[in-house]
PDB file of C-alpha atoms in Angstrom:
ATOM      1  CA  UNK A 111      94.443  97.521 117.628  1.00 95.00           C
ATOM      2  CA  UNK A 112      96.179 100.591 115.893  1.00 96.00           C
ATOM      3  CA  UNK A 113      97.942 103.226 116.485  1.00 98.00           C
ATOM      4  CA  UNK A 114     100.068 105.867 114.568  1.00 97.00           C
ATOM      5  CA  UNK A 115     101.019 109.397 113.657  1.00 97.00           C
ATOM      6  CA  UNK A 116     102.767 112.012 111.533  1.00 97.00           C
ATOM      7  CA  UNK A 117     105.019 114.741 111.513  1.00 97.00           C
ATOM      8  CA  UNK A 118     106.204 117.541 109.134  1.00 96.00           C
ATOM      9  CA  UNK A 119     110.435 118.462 108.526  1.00 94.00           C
ATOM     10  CA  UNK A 120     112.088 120.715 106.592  1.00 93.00           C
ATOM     11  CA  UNK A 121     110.144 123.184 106.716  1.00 91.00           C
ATOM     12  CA  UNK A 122     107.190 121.645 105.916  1.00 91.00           C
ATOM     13  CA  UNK A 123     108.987 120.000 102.708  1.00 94.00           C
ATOM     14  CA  UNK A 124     108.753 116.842 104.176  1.00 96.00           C
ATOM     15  CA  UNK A 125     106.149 114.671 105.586  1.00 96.00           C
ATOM     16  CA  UNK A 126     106.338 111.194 107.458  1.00 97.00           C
ATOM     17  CA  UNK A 127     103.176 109.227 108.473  1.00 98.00           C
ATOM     18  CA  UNK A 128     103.314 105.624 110.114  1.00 98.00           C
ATOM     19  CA  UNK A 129     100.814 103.084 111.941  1.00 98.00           C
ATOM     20  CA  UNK A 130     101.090 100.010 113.213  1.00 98.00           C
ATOM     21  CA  UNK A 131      98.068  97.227 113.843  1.00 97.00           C
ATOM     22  CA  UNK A 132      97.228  94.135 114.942  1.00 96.00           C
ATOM     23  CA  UNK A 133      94.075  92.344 114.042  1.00 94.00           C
ATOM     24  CA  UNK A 134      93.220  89.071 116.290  1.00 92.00           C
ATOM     25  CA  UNK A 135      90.300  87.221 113.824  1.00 87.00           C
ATOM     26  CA  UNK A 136      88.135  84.911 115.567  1.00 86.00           C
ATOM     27  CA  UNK A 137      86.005  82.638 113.673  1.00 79.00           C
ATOM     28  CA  UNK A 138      87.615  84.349 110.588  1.00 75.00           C
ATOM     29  CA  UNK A 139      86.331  83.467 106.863  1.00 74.00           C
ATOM     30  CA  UNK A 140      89.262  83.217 104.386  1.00 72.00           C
ATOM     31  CA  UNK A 141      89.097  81.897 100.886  1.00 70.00           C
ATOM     32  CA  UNK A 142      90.550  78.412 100.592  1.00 68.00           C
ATOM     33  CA  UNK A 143      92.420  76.576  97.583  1.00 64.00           C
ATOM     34  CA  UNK A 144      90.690  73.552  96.797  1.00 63.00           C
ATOM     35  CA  UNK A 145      92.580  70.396  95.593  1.00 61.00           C
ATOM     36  CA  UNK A 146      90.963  70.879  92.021  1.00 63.00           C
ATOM     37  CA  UNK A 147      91.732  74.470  92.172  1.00 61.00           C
ATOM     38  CA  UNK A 148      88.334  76.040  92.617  1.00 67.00           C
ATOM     39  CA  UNK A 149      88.121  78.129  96.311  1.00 70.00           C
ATOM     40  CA  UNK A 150      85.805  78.006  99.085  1.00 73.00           C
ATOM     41  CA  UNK A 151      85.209  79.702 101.760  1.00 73.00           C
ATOM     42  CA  UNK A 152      86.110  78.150 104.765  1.00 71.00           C
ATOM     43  CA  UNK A 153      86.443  79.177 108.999  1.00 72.00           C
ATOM     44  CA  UNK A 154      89.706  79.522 109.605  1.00 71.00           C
ATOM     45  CA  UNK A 155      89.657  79.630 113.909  1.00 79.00           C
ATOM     46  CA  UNK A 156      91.676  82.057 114.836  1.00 90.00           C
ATOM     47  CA  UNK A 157      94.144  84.346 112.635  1.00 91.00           C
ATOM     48  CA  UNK A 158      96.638  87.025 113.334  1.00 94.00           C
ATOM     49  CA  UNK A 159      97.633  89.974 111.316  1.00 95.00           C
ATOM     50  CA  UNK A 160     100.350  92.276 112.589  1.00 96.00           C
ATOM     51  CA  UNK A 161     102.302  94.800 110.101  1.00 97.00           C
ATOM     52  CA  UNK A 162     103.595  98.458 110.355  1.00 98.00           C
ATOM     53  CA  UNK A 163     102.480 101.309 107.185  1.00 98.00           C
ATOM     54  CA  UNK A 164     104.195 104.236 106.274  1.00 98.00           C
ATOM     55  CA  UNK A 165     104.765 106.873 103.900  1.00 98.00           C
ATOM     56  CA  UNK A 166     107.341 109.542 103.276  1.00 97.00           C
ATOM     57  CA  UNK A 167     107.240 112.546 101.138  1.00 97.00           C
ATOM     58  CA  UNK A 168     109.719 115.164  99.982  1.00 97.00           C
ATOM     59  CA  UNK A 169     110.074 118.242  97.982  1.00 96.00           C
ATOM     60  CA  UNK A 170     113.397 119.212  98.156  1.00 94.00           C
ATOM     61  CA  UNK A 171     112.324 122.424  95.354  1.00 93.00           C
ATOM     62  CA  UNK A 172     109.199 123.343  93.866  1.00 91.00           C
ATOM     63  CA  UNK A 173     109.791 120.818  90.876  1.00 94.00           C
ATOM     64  CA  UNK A 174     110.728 117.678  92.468  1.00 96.00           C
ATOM     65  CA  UNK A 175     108.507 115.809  94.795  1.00 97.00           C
ATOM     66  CA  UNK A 176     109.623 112.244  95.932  1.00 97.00           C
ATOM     67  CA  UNK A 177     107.117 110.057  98.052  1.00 98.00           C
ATOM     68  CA  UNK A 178     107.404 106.061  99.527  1.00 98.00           C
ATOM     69  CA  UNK A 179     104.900 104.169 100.854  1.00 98.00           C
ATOM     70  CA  UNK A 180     105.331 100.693 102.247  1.00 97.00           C
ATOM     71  CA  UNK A 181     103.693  97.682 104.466  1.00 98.00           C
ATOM     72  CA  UNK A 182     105.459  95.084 105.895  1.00 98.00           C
ATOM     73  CA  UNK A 183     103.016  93.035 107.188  1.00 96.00           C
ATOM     74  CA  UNK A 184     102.929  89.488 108.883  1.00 95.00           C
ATOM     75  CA  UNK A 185      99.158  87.299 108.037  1.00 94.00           C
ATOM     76  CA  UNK A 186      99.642  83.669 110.344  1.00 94.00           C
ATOM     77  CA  UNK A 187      97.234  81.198 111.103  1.00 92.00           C
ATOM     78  CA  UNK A 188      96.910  80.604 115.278  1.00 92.00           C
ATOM     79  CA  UNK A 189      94.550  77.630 114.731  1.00 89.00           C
ATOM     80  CA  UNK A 190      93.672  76.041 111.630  1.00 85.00           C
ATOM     81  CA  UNK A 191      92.628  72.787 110.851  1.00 82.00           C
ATOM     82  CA  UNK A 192      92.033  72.060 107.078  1.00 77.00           C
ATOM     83  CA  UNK A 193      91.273  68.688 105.751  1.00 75.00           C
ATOM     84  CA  UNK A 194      93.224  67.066 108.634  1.00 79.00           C
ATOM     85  CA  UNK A 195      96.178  69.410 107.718  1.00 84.00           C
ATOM     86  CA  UNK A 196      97.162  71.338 111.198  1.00 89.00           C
ATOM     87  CA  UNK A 197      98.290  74.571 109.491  1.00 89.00           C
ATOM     88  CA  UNK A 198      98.644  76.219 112.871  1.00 90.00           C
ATOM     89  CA  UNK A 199     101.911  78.717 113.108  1.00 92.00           C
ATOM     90  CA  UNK A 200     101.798  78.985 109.452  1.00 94.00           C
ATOM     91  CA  UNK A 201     101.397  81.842 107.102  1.00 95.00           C
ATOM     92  CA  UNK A 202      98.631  82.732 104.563  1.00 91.00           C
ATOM     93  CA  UNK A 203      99.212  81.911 101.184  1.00 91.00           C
ATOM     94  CA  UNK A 204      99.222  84.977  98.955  1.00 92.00           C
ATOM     95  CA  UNK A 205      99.936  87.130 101.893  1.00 93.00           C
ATOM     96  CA  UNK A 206     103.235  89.095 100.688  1.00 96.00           C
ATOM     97  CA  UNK A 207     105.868  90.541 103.773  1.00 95.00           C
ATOM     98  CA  UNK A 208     106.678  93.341 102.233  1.00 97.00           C
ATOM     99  CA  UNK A 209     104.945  95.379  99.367  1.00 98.00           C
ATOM    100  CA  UNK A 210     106.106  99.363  98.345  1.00 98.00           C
ATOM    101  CA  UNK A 211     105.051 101.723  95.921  1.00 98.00           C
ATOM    102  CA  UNK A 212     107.448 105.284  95.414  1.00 98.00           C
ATOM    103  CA  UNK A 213     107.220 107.606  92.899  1.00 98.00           C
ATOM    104  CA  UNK A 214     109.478 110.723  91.684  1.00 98.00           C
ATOM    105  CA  UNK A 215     107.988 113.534  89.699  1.00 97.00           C
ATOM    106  CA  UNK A 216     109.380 116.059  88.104  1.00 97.00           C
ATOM    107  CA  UNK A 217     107.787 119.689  86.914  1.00 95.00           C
ATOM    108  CA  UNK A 218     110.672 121.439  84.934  1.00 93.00           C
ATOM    109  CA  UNK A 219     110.307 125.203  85.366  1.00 89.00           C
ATOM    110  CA  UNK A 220     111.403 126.093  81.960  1.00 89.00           C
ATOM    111  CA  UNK A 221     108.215 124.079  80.547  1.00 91.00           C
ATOM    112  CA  UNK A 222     105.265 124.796  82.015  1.00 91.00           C
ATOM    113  CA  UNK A 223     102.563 122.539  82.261  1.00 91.00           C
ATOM    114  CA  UNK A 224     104.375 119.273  81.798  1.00 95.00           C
ATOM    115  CA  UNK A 225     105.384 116.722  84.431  1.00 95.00           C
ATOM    116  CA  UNK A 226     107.727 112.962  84.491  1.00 97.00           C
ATOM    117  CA  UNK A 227     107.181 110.644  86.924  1.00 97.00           C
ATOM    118  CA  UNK A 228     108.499 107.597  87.690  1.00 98.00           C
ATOM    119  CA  UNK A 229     107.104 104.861  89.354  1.00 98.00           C
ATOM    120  CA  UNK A 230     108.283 102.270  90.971  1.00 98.00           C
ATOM    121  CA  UNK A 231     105.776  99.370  92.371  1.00 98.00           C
ATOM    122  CA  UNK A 232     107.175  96.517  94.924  1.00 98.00           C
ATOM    123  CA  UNK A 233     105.736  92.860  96.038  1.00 97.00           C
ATOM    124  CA  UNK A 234     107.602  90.485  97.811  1.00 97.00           C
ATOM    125  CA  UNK A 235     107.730  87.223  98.324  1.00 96.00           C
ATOM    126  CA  UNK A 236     104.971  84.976  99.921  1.00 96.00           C
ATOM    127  CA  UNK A 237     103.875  81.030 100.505  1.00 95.00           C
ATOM    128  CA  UNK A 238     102.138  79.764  97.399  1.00 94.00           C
ATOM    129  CA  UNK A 239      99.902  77.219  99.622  1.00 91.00           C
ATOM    130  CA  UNK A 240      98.816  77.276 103.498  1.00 89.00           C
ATOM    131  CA  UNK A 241     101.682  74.537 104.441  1.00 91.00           C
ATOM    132  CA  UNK A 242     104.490  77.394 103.301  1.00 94.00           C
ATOM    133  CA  UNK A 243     106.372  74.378 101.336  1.00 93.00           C
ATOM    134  CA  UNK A 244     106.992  76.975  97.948  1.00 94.00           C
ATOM    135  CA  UNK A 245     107.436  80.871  97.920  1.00 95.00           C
ATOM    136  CA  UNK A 246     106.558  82.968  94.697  1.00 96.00           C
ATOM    137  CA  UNK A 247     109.558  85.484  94.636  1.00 96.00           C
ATOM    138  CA  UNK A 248     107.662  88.724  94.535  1.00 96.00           C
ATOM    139  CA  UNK A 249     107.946  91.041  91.077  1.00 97.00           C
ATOM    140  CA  UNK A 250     108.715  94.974  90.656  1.00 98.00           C
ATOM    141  CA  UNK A 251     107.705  96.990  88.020  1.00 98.00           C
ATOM    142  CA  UNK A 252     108.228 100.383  86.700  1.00 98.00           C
ATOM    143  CA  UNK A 253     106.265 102.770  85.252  1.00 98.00           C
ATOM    144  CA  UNK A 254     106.836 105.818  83.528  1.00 98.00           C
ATOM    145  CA  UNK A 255     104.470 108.993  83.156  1.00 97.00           C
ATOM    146  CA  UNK A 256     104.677 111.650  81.094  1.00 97.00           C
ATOM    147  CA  UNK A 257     101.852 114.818  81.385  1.00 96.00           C
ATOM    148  CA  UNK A 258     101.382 118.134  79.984  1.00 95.00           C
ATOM    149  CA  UNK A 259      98.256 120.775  81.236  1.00 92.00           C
ATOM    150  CA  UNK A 260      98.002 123.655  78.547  1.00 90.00           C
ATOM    151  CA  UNK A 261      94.931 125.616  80.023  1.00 89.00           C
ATOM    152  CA  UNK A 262      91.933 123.984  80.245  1.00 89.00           C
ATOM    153  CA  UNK A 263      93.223 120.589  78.282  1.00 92.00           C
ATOM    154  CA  UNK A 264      95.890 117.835  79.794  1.00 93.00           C
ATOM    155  CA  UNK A 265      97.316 115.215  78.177  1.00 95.00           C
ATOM    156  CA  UNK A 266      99.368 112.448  79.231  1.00 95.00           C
ATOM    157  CA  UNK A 267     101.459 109.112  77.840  1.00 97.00           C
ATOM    158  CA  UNK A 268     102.271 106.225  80.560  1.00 97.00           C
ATOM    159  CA  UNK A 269     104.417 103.462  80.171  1.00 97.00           C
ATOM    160  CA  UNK A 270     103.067 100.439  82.477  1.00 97.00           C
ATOM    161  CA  UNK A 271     105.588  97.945  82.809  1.00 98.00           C
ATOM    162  CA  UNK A 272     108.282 100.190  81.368  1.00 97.00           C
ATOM    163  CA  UNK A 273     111.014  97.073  81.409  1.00 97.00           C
ATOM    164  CA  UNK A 274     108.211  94.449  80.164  1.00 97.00           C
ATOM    165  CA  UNK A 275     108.558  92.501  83.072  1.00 97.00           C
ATOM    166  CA  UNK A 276     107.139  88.808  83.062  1.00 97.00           C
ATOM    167  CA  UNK A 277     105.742  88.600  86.656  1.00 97.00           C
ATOM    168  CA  UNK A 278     102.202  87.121  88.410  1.00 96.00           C
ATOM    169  CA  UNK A 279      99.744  89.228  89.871  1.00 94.00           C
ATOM    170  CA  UNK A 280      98.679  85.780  91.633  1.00 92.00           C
ATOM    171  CA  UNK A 281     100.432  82.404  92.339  1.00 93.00           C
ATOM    172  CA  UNK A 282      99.336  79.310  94.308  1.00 89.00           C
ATOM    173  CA  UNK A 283      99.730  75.773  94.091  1.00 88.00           C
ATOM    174  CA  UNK A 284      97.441  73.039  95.164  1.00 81.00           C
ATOM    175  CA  UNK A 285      97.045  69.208  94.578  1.00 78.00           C
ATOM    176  CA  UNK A 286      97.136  70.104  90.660  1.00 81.00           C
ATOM    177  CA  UNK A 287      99.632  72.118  90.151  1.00 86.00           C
ATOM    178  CA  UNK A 288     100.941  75.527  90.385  1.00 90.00           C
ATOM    179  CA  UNK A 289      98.625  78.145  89.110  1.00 90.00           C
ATOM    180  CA  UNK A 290     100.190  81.763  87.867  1.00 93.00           C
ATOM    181  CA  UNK A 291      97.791  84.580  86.752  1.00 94.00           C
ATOM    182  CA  UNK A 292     100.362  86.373  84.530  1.00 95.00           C
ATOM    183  CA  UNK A 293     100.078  90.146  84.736  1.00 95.00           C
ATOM    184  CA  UNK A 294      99.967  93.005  81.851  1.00 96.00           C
ATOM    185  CA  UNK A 295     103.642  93.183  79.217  1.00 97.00           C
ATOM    186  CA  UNK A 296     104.365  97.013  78.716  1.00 97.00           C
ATOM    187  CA  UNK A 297     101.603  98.662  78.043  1.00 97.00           C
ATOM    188  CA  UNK A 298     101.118 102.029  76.565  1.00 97.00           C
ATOM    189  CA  UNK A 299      97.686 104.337  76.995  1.00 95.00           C
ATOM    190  CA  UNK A 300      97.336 107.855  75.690  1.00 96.00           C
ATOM    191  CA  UNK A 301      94.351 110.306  77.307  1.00 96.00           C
ATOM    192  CA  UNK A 302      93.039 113.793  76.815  1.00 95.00           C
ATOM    193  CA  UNK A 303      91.219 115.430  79.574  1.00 94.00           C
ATOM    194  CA  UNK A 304      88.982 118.723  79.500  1.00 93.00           C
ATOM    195  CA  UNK A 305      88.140 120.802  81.902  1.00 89.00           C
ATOM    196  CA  UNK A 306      84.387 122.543  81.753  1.00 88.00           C
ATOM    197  CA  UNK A 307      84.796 123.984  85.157  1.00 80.00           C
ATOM    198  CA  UNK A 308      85.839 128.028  84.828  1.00 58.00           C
ATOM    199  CA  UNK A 309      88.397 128.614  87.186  1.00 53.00           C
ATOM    200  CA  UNK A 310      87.853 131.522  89.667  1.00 49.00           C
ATOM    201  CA  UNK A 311      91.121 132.453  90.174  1.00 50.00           C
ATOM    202  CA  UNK A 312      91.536 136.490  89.003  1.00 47.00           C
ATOM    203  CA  UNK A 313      88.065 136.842  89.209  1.00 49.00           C
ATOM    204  CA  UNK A 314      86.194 139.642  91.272  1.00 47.00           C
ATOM    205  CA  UNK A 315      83.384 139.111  93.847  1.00 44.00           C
TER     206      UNK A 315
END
């Protein structure tokens, strides 16, 4: 089940979209931690998902543009029986509450071409096995773009990981052990773009 909308404010400066859902899973097929941390897939019986999305965008001038997007979501188990374990009630492991992304960019009008944006990129917390004994905290990162279009050629620099954050883009635990799968330090790429397509713009019929 879902249902949402959007409106425009400020003069059309603004924009707000949100949905909520709920997804009942019968029968549902979910990948399982095994005690020597391989997965399977195993039947879950029945599942819930519930959560509310949204995303807000603003440009309060021609340069500036601000936009966040979020989820906060809830993933439970209604029935589920693993290895004699009644996780029932519980929530799914790796299934974060809350995760966000926003981003401010900026298009000075006294240099033409070039752009800044900064990004900013949530996940919270979540249960690092089915029997929600540990919670992984959640990480944020920020990133950091920097562009420039000079007719038909753009180039960019972006900073992933700006603050060289040590975070995990995964975390469980099982019979073994916890289990992190570390994500990327600060990471710098550098592109060039070119665009064969002639622009019509000017041009006469």
């Amino acid at each position: 089940y879902e249902a949402g909308g959007w409106v425009s404010f400020a003069k059309k400066k603004g924009y707000v979209e949100v949905s909520i859902y709920q997804l009942d899973g019968v029968n549902e097929i979910v990948s399982v931690l095994q005690g020597d941390g391989s997965t399977e897939k195993e039947n879950a019986g029945k599942t819930q998902h519930r959560g509310v999305e949204y995303t807000i965008s603003y440009s309060p001038v021609k340069s500036l543009s601000i936009r966040v997007s979020g989820a906060n979501s809830r993933h439970t188990f209604v029935d589920f029986i693993e290895e004699g374990n009644d996780f029932s009630g519980n929530e799914m492991s790796t299934a974060p509450q809350f995760i966000a992304n926003a981003e401010v960019i900026y298009r000075p009008h006294f240099f033409k071409g070039a752009r800044v944006g900064v990004e900013w990129q949530h996940v919270g917390g979540y249960y690092l096995d089915n029997a929600n004994t540990e919670k992984y905290p959640g990480f944020d990162l920020i990133n950091l773009r920097l562009g420039y279009e000079f007719k038909k050629f753009e180039f960019w620099i972006n900073t992933l990981n700006l603050t060289d954050e040590l975070y995990s883009t995964v975390a469980n635990k099982s019979a073994w052990g916890k289990s992190y799968r570390i994500g990327d330090p600060r990471t710098f790429n550098i592109g060039v773009a070119y665009n064969f397509i002639a622009s019509s713009k000017g041009k006469k019929k």
